[in-house]
Amino acid sequence: KKSQVDVAYINAGVYTRDERREDNGDDPLGVPEGSIPGITTMQGFVPLDQPTQQAGGGDGADDAGGSGKQQPAPNRAQSNKVRKAALKIVGGDLTPRSRQARTEASRVLARFLKDQASRVARTARQKFAAKKVRKDDLETDTDRALVILAAIEWDYPTLYSAMRPYLEIAAEQGAHEGSIQMAANAGANLNDTLSQATAQAKVAAGNRAAEMVGLQIEDDGTVAEATGAHWAISTTAKDDVLNAIKQAIVEKWSPDQLEAVIQASTLFSPDHADMTASNEIERQQAYGHLLSWRASGMVLEYRWTVADAGCCPLCASFALQGSVPVDHDFGDGIFAPGAHPECRCWLTATKFRGED
């Protein structure tokens, strides 16, 4: 609806209230807030441009000599340049709706991992107890462990379906925040940017929901096993269980010991579920935000900026890549902050359309 678009533009500081009223054939409000571009926050109206006091002090209305002269009107072109230079996508800076999605996703994942731990541990115990192999029946202990692992049902398609809605929420929130940011600070068309970025964010979130559990979405919409999935919790869990089975074979554990060790793995714990959910939600919101930069066509390049000098080697390597195209893959499928749990790095826009 046009009224909703008007509100979004006004709240983002793209147009003033009086400019929109004039377009609609209404009289100006007659108050300062009506003619000054600004954003609407939880604390109220915040002007985008603040008048600069003249030398000598004063209260902002008169000069130092008390002549009653008004301060110069804000230079909108200069302030746009300043605002564009400050464009950032900050890791972990979640919207309220994304925070809610993170909480809900953590609960869903914790329940799944708890059930999975019991199911996997029970099956591993049964298969381990049944594999009383004779010498040379299997060539190596690793072969025997892989046979046991292959008999386990992991049920990751269920987790994909459960997690996808929450990742979509975060991605769409990022697209929304980024679209408003680009409209307010770089003059992008809000409607076009938001529409395109939201659609792309939803698709990206669905793909990540599949990838995080070792799956991929086929062209016909079906889900299949993926090869080379980045940052998949399924790979980590299977490797952990395989190592436990190998150790059980080498150290001649009882089946009960193997079951207990698998169930006690931190990879099935509530803390791991919370960490994973946080990382995935934060990454999707940041990526949705980035998609709005791309959709706007205004940002051409950006750089990865680390949060502090003691950052991890991974993020440090991203920062060393300098200013890169807006569709750049920093490595292993990482395009935006969220390279690891509690990543607080950010992207800074460095080159804009129309600039040399």
Tab-separated table of C-alpha atoms in Angstrom:
chain	number	residue	atom	x	y	z
A	1	LYS	CA	0.000	0.000	0.000
A	2	LYS	CA	1.165	3.530	-0.758
A	3	SER	CA	0.651	4.662	2.830
A	4	GLN	CA	2.954	1.929	4.121
A	5	VAL	CA	5.606	2.848	1.572
A	6	ASP	CA	5.323	6.516	2.574
A	7	VAL	CA	5.823	5.634	6.232
A	8	ALA	CA	8.882	3.515	5.403
A	9	TYR	CA	10.435	6.309	3.351
A	10	ILE	CA	9.756	8.914	6.057
A	11	ASN	CA	11.045	6.733	8.894
A	12	ALA	CA	14.174	5.952	6.887
A	13	GLY	CA	14.851	9.636	6.221
A	14	VAL	CA	14.491	9.371	2.448
A	15	TYR	CA	11.757	12.026	2.404
A	16	THR	CA	10.535	14.513	4.983
A	17	ARG	CA	6.984	14.480	6.275
A	18	ASP	CA	6.221	17.762	4.510
A	19	GLU	CA	7.550	16.434	1.184
A	20	ARG	CA	5.173	13.495	1.337
A	21	ARG	CA	2.285	15.732	2.448
A	22	GLU	CA	2.945	18.024	-0.514
A	23	ASP	CA	2.881	15.034	-2.881
A	24	ASN	CA	-0.513	14.106	-1.450
A	25	GLY	CA	-1.860	17.657	-1.802
A	26	ASP	CA	-1.776	18.470	1.925
A	27	ASP	CA	-0.435	21.533	3.700
A	28	PRO	CA	2.930	21.425	5.556
A	29	LEU	CA	2.819	20.464	9.227
A	30	GLY	CA	4.380	23.745	10.268
A	31	VAL	CA	6.799	22.160	12.734
A	32	PRO	CA	10.597	21.685	12.413
A	33	GLU	CA	10.329	17.899	12.258
A	34	GLY	CA	8.128	18.201	9.200
A	35	SER	CA	10.768	19.767	6.956
A	36	ILE	CA	13.929	18.104	8.291
A	37	PRO	CA	14.978	14.660	7.012
A	38	GLY	CA	15.439	12.197	9.857
A	39	ILE	CA	14.914	8.657	11.037
A	40	THR	CA	12.378	7.404	13.541
A	41	THR	CA	13.820	5.257	16.312
A	42	MET	CA	12.487	3.805	19.549
A	43	GLN	CA	13.674	7.027	21.185
A	44	GLY	CA	11.786	9.189	18.711
A	45	PHE	CA	12.705	11.421	15.780
A	46	VAL	CA	16.443	11.844	15.063
A	47	PRO	CA	17.500	14.429	12.402
A	48	LEU	CA	19.969	13.114	9.836
A	49	ASP	CA	21.695	16.489	9.621
A	50	GLN	CA	22.477	18.648	12.652
A	51	PRO	CA	23.224	22.382	12.147
A	52	THR	CA	26.804	23.341	12.945
A	53	GLN	CA	27.159	26.056	15.561
A	54	GLN	CA	29.128	29.115	14.512
A	55	ALA	CA	32.324	29.922	16.300
A	56	GLY	CA	31.726	31.579	19.623
A	57	GLY	CA	29.025	29.216	20.931
A	58	GLY	CA	25.408	30.183	21.328
A	59	ASP	CA	22.350	28.033	21.604
A	60	GLY	CA	22.217	27.066	17.923
A	61	ALA	CA	19.626	29.721	17.059
A	62	ASP	CA	21.788	32.880	17.354
A	63	ASP	CA	25.414	33.491	16.461
A	64	ALA	CA	28.064	34.486	19.003
A	65	GLY	CA	27.131	38.136	18.681
A	66	GLY	CA	23.491	37.515	19.418
A	67	SER	CA	22.437	38.907	16.036
A	68	GLY	CA	19.599	36.398	15.743
A	69	LYS	CA	20.868	34.979	12.455
A	70	GLN	CA	19.764	31.434	11.714
A	71	GLN	CA	22.392	28.756	11.360
A	72	PRO	CA	23.077	27.526	7.787
A	73	ALA	CA	20.688	24.891	6.499
A	74	PRO	CA	22.129	21.375	6.512
A	75	ASN	CA	24.014	20.473	3.338
A	76	ARG	CA	22.170	17.354	2.248
A	77	ALA	CA	24.710	16.390	-0.427
A	78	GLN	CA	27.573	16.514	2.061
A	79	SER	CA	25.661	14.522	4.652
A	80	ASN	CA	24.807	11.871	2.048
A	81	LYS	CA	28.508	11.436	1.368
A	82	VAL	CA	29.199	11.044	5.072
A	83	ARG	CA	26.356	8.565	5.524
A	84	LYS	CA	27.463	6.447	2.575
A	85	ALA	CA	30.973	6.269	3.985
A	86	ALA	CA	29.549	4.871	7.225
A	87	LEU	CA	27.498	2.053	5.650
A	88	LYS	CA	28.163	-1.158	7.550
A	89	ILE	CA	26.842	-4.668	8.037
A	90	VAL	CA	27.692	-5.682	11.598
A	91	GLY	CA	27.820	-9.308	12.673
A	92	GLY	CA	25.515	-10.242	15.548
A	93	ASP	CA	23.541	-6.983	15.462
A	94	LEU	CA	20.148	-8.704	15.368
A	95	THR	CA	16.717	-7.145	15.048
A	96	PRO	CA	14.119	-8.024	17.722
A	97	ARG	CA	12.399	-10.436	15.317
A	98	SER	CA	15.689	-12.142	14.496
A	99	ARG	CA	16.455	-12.479	18.203
A	100	GLN	CA	13.101	-14.176	18.678
A	101	ALA	CA	13.837	-16.485	15.745
A	102	ARG	CA	17.211	-17.324	17.297
A	103	THR	CA	15.561	-18.300	20.586
A	104	GLU	CA	12.960	-20.457	18.868
A	105	ALA	CA	15.528	-22.066	16.567
A	106	SER	CA	17.715	-22.911	19.565
A	107	ARG	CA	14.828	-24.730	21.254
A	108	VAL	CA	13.959	-26.668	18.108
A	109	LEU	CA	17.581	-27.657	17.536
A	110	ALA	CA	18.101	-28.656	21.183
A	111	ARG	CA	15.105	-31.009	21.055
A	112	PHE	CA	16.305	-32.527	17.798
A	113	LEU	CA	19.852	-33.079	19.070
A	114	LYS	CA	18.596	-34.645	22.294
A	115	ASP	CA	16.471	-37.129	20.373
A	116	GLN	CA	19.248	-37.702	17.871
A	117	ALA	CA	21.790	-38.447	20.606
A	118	SER	CA	19.587	-41.193	22.036
A	119	ARG	CA	18.776	-42.676	18.635
A	120	VAL	CA	22.340	-42.594	17.310
A	121	ALA	CA	23.875	-43.904	20.523
A	122	ARG	CA	21.354	-46.746	20.722
A	123	THR	CA	21.909	-47.807	17.123
A	124	ALA	CA	25.697	-47.581	17.454
A	125	ARG	CA	25.514	-49.769	20.554
A	126	GLN	CA	23.412	-52.394	18.786
A	127	LYS	CA	25.592	-52.532	15.692
A	128	PHE	CA	28.795	-52.473	17.726
A	129	ALA	CA	27.610	-55.408	19.814
A	130	ALA	CA	26.572	-57.362	16.693
A	131	LYS	CA	29.897	-56.851	14.917
A	132	LYS	CA	31.830	-59.605	16.653
A	133	VAL	CA	34.130	-59.997	13.689
A	134	ARG	CA	36.742	-62.646	13.185
A	135	LYS	CA	40.302	-61.724	12.331
A	136	ASP	CA	40.619	-60.580	8.705
A	137	ASP	CA	36.810	-60.373	8.396
A	138	LEU	CA	37.302	-56.641	7.865
A	139	GLU	CA	40.602	-55.241	6.740
A	140	THR	CA	40.910	-52.449	9.297
A	141	ASP	CA	39.264	-51.065	12.368
A	142	THR	CA	38.268	-48.021	10.305
A	143	ASP	CA	36.341	-50.233	7.882
A	144	ARG	CA	34.463	-51.795	10.768
A	145	ALA	CA	33.695	-48.364	12.227
A	146	LEU	CA	32.423	-47.111	8.861
A	147	VAL	CA	30.090	-50.104	8.545
A	148	ILE	CA	28.598	-49.280	11.950
A	149	LEU	CA	28.306	-45.585	11.072
A	150	ALA	CA	26.539	-46.370	7.796
A	151	ALA	CA	23.851	-48.275	9.696
A	152	ILE	CA	22.843	-45.189	11.714
A	153	GLU	CA	19.768	-43.165	10.692
A	154	TRP	CA	20.439	-39.446	11.178
A	155	ASP	CA	17.127	-37.919	10.018
A	156	TYR	CA	18.602	-34.597	8.911
A	157	PRO	CA	15.798	-33.843	6.411
A	158	THR	CA	13.544	-33.355	9.438
A	159	LEU	CA	15.925	-30.784	10.902
A	160	TYR	CA	16.139	-28.992	7.556
A	161	SER	CA	12.363	-28.534	7.504
A	162	ALA	CA	12.310	-27.396	11.134
A	163	MET	CA	15.127	-24.847	10.844
A	164	ARG	CA	14.284	-23.341	7.467
A	165	PRO	CA	11.512	-20.965	8.657
A	166	TYR	CA	13.777	-19.377	11.276
A	167	LEU	CA	16.628	-18.825	8.840
A	168	GLU	CA	14.165	-17.278	6.399
A	169	ILE	CA	12.948	-14.858	9.071
A	170	ALA	CA	16.512	-13.715	9.817
A	171	ALA	CA	17.417	-13.355	6.150
A	172	GLU	CA	14.286	-11.337	5.404
A	173	GLN	CA	14.937	-9.138	8.423
A	174	GLY	CA	18.415	-8.423	7.091
A	175	ALA	CA	17.006	-7.606	3.658
A	176	HIS	CA	14.503	-5.222	5.232
A	177	GLU	CA	17.087	-3.460	7.387
A	178	GLY	CA	19.527	-3.203	4.505
A	179	SER	CA	16.944	-1.876	2.059
A	180	ILE	CA	15.968	0.924	4.414
A	181	GLN	CA	19.647	1.638	5.021
A	182	MET	CA	20.355	1.895	1.304
A	183	ALA	CA	17.314	4.091	0.681
A	184	ALA	CA	18.200	6.445	3.524
A	185	ASN	CA	21.941	6.655	2.955
A	186	ALA	CA	22.566	5.973	-0.714
A	187	GLY	CA	19.344	7.034	-2.466
A	188	ALA	CA	18.314	3.544	-3.551
A	189	ASN	CA	14.708	2.832	-4.526
A	190	LEU	CA	13.186	1.291	-1.413
A	191	ASN	CA	10.416	-0.698	-3.111
A	192	ASP	CA	12.609	-2.259	-5.789
A	193	THR	CA	15.487	-2.995	-3.433
A	194	LEU	CA	13.275	-4.522	-0.755
A	195	SER	CA	11.308	-6.672	-3.197
A	196	GLN	CA	14.370	-8.096	-4.898
A	197	ALA	CA	16.454	-8.553	-1.751
A	198	THR	CA	13.634	-10.249	0.190
A	199	ALA	CA	13.020	-12.793	-2.566
A	200	GLN	CA	16.732	-13.580	-2.832
A	201	ALA	CA	17.108	-13.763	0.956
A	202	LYS	CA	14.354	-16.364	1.252
A	203	VAL	CA	15.968	-18.573	-1.377
A	204	ALA	CA	19.391	-18.195	0.233
A	205	ALA	CA	18.013	-19.103	3.664
A	206	GLY	CA	16.406	-22.253	2.288
A	207	ASN	CA	19.655	-23.277	0.649
A	208	ARG	CA	21.582	-22.700	3.875
A	209	ALA	CA	19.032	-24.643	5.932
A	210	ALA	CA	19.744	-27.605	3.674
A	211	GLU	CA	23.508	-27.075	3.532
A	212	MET	CA	23.893	-26.828	7.309
A	213	VAL	CA	22.675	-30.439	7.598
A	214	GLY	CA	24.591	-31.795	4.609
A	215	LEU	CA	21.775	-31.540	2.066
A	216	GLN	CA	21.056	-29.535	-1.067
A	217	ILE	CA	17.891	-28.389	-2.806
A	218	GLU	CA	17.576	-29.763	-6.332
A	219	ASP	CA	16.114	-27.838	-9.267
A	220	ASP	CA	12.777	-29.597	-8.798
A	221	GLY	CA	12.613	-28.570	-5.124
A	222	THR	CA	13.493	-31.959	-3.674
A	223	VAL	CA	16.218	-32.375	-1.063
A	224	ALA	CA	19.200	-34.666	-1.611
A	225	GLU	CA	22.573	-35.451	-0.054
A	226	ALA	CA	25.137	-32.750	-0.795
A	227	THR	CA	28.797	-33.117	-1.599
A	228	GLY	CA	31.196	-30.615	-0.109
A	229	ALA	CA	28.631	-28.765	2.016
A	230	HIS	CA	30.247	-25.872	3.904
A	231	TRP	CA	30.020	-25.681	7.696
A	232	ALA	CA	27.601	-28.628	7.999
A	233	ILE	CA	26.726	-29.745	11.528
A	234	SER	CA	25.946	-33.171	10.067
A	235	THR	CA	29.583	-33.623	9.038
A	236	THR	CA	30.839	-32.612	12.472
A	237	ALA	CA	28.438	-34.977	14.248
A	238	LYS	CA	29.221	-37.943	12.011
A	239	ASP	CA	32.961	-37.402	12.382
A	240	ASP	CA	32.586	-37.255	16.160
A	241	VAL	CA	30.569	-40.476	16.304
A	242	LEU	CA	32.979	-42.220	13.907
A	243	ASN	CA	35.924	-41.294	16.117
A	244	ALA	CA	34.085	-42.632	19.171
A	245	ILE	CA	33.410	-45.930	17.400
A	246	LYS	CA	37.058	-46.220	16.333
A	247	GLN	CA	38.191	-45.597	19.893
A	248	ALA	CA	35.718	-48.177	21.171
A	249	ILE	CA	37.155	-50.763	18.775
A	250	VAL	CA	40.787	-50.002	19.601
A	251	GLU	CA	40.271	-49.832	23.367
A	252	LYS	CA	37.780	-52.720	23.412
A	253	TRP	CA	34.941	-50.802	25.048
A	254	SER	CA	31.730	-52.507	25.947
A	255	PRO	CA	28.641	-51.585	23.901
A	256	ASP	CA	27.294	-49.747	26.954
A	257	GLN	CA	30.438	-47.624	27.147
A	258	LEU	CA	30.123	-46.599	23.505
A	259	GLU	CA	26.477	-45.651	23.972
A	260	ALA	CA	27.291	-43.526	27.027
A	261	VAL	CA	30.166	-41.695	25.314
A	262	ILE	CA	28.059	-40.788	22.262
A	263	GLN	CA	25.155	-39.542	24.371
A	264	ALA	CA	27.525	-37.393	26.436
A	265	SER	CA	29.066	-35.699	23.378
A	266	THR	CA	28.960	-31.919	23.552
A	267	LEU	CA	27.792	-31.899	19.922
A	268	PHE	CA	24.369	-33.045	21.128
A	269	SER	CA	24.210	-30.640	24.086
A	270	PRO	CA	21.854	-27.663	24.604
A	271	ASP	CA	24.878	-25.339	24.611
A	272	HIS	CA	25.904	-26.566	21.175
A	273	ALA	CA	22.351	-26.117	19.934
A	274	ASP	CA	22.293	-22.541	21.210
A	275	MET	CA	25.680	-21.719	19.684
A	276	THR	CA	24.696	-23.216	16.332
A	277	ALA	CA	21.327	-21.468	16.220
A	278	SER	CA	22.910	-18.122	17.103
A	279	ASN	CA	25.579	-18.454	14.448
A	280	GLU	CA	23.156	-19.479	11.712
A	281	ILE	CA	20.622	-16.748	12.502
A	282	GLU	CA	23.298	-14.058	12.727
A	283	ARG	CA	24.847	-15.197	9.458
A	284	GLN	CA	21.526	-15.194	7.631
A	285	GLN	CA	20.551	-11.722	8.791
A	286	ALA	CA	23.941	-10.372	7.733
A	287	TYR	CA	23.692	-12.104	4.363
A	288	GLY	CA	20.160	-10.811	3.817
A	289	HIS	CA	21.489	-7.332	4.558
A	290	LEU	CA	24.241	-7.846	1.997
A	291	LEU	CA	21.702	-8.963	-0.595
A	292	SER	CA	19.999	-5.576	-0.232
A	293	TRP	CA	23.310	-3.883	-1.020
A	294	ARG	CA	23.564	-5.967	-4.160
A	295	ALA	CA	19.909	-5.441	-5.100
A	296	SER	CA	20.213	-1.662	-4.749
A	297	GLY	CA	23.021	-1.544	-7.303
A	298	MET	CA	24.573	1.277	-5.278
A	299	VAL	CA	27.418	-0.566	-3.520
A	300	LEU	CA	30.104	-1.946	-5.821
A	301	GLU	CA	32.807	-2.915	-3.336
A	302	TYR	CA	33.260	-3.522	0.365
A	303	ARG	CA	35.897	-4.718	2.781
A	304	TRP	CA	35.885	-7.064	5.764
A	305	THR	CA	36.720	-5.206	8.961
A	306	VAL	CA	37.766	-7.091	12.086
A	307	ALA	CA	36.261	-6.225	15.435
A	308	ASP	CA	39.605	-6.049	17.259
A	309	ALA	CA	43.309	-6.741	16.843
A	310	GLY	CA	43.002	-10.123	18.534
A	311	CYS	CA	40.497	-11.550	16.073
A	312	CYS	CA	40.625	-15.103	14.802
A	313	PRO	CA	43.017	-16.025	11.932
A	314	LEU	CA	40.055	-16.736	9.645
A	315	CYS	CA	38.574	-13.241	9.892
A	316	ALA	CA	42.055	-11.703	9.781
A	317	SER	CA	42.620	-13.444	6.435
A	318	PHE	CA	39.340	-12.004	5.158
A	319	ALA	CA	40.364	-8.493	6.205
A	320	LEU	CA	43.667	-8.827	4.352
A	321	GLN	CA	41.793	-9.300	1.076
A	322	GLY	CA	41.038	-5.561	1.073
A	323	SER	CA	38.294	-3.917	-0.970
A	324	VAL	CA	36.504	-6.584	-3.023
A	325	PRO	CA	33.447	-6.788	-5.332
A	326	VAL	CA	30.101	-6.952	-3.584
A	327	ASP	CA	29.556	-10.578	-4.683
A	328	HIS	CA	32.966	-11.710	-3.410
A	329	ASP	CA	33.325	-15.049	-1.598
A	330	PHE	CA	35.901	-14.535	1.155
A	331	GLY	CA	36.349	-18.289	1.424
A	332	ASP	CA	34.357	-21.479	2.110
A	333	GLY	CA	31.075	-19.821	1.191
A	334	ILE	CA	31.469	-16.847	3.543
A	335	PHE	CA	30.166	-13.564	2.107
A	336	ALA	CA	29.234	-11.633	5.266
A	337	PRO	CA	29.903	-11.627	9.045
A	338	GLY	CA	29.041	-14.867	10.777
A	339	ALA	CA	32.147	-16.784	9.770
A	340	HIS	CA	32.116	-18.446	13.187
A	341	PRO	CA	30.146	-18.284	16.460
A	342	GLU	CA	30.171	-14.833	18.074
A	343	CYS	CA	31.729	-13.204	15.019
A	344	ARG	CA	31.457	-9.437	15.510
A	345	CYS	CA	33.287	-8.268	12.412
A	346	TRP	CA	31.569	-6.006	9.900
A	347	LEU	CA	31.509	-5.116	6.229
A	348	THR	CA	32.212	-1.525	5.245
A	349	ALA	CA	31.097	-0.212	1.859
A	350	THR	CA	34.102	1.217	0.001
A	351	LYS	CA	32.946	1.970	-3.538
A	352	PHE	CA	29.632	3.232	-4.879
A	353	ARG	CA	28.016	3.442	-8.278
A	354	GLY	CA	28.931	6.653	-10.070
A	355	GLU	CA	32.153	7.113	-8.158
A	356	ASP	CA	35.623	6.877	-9.700
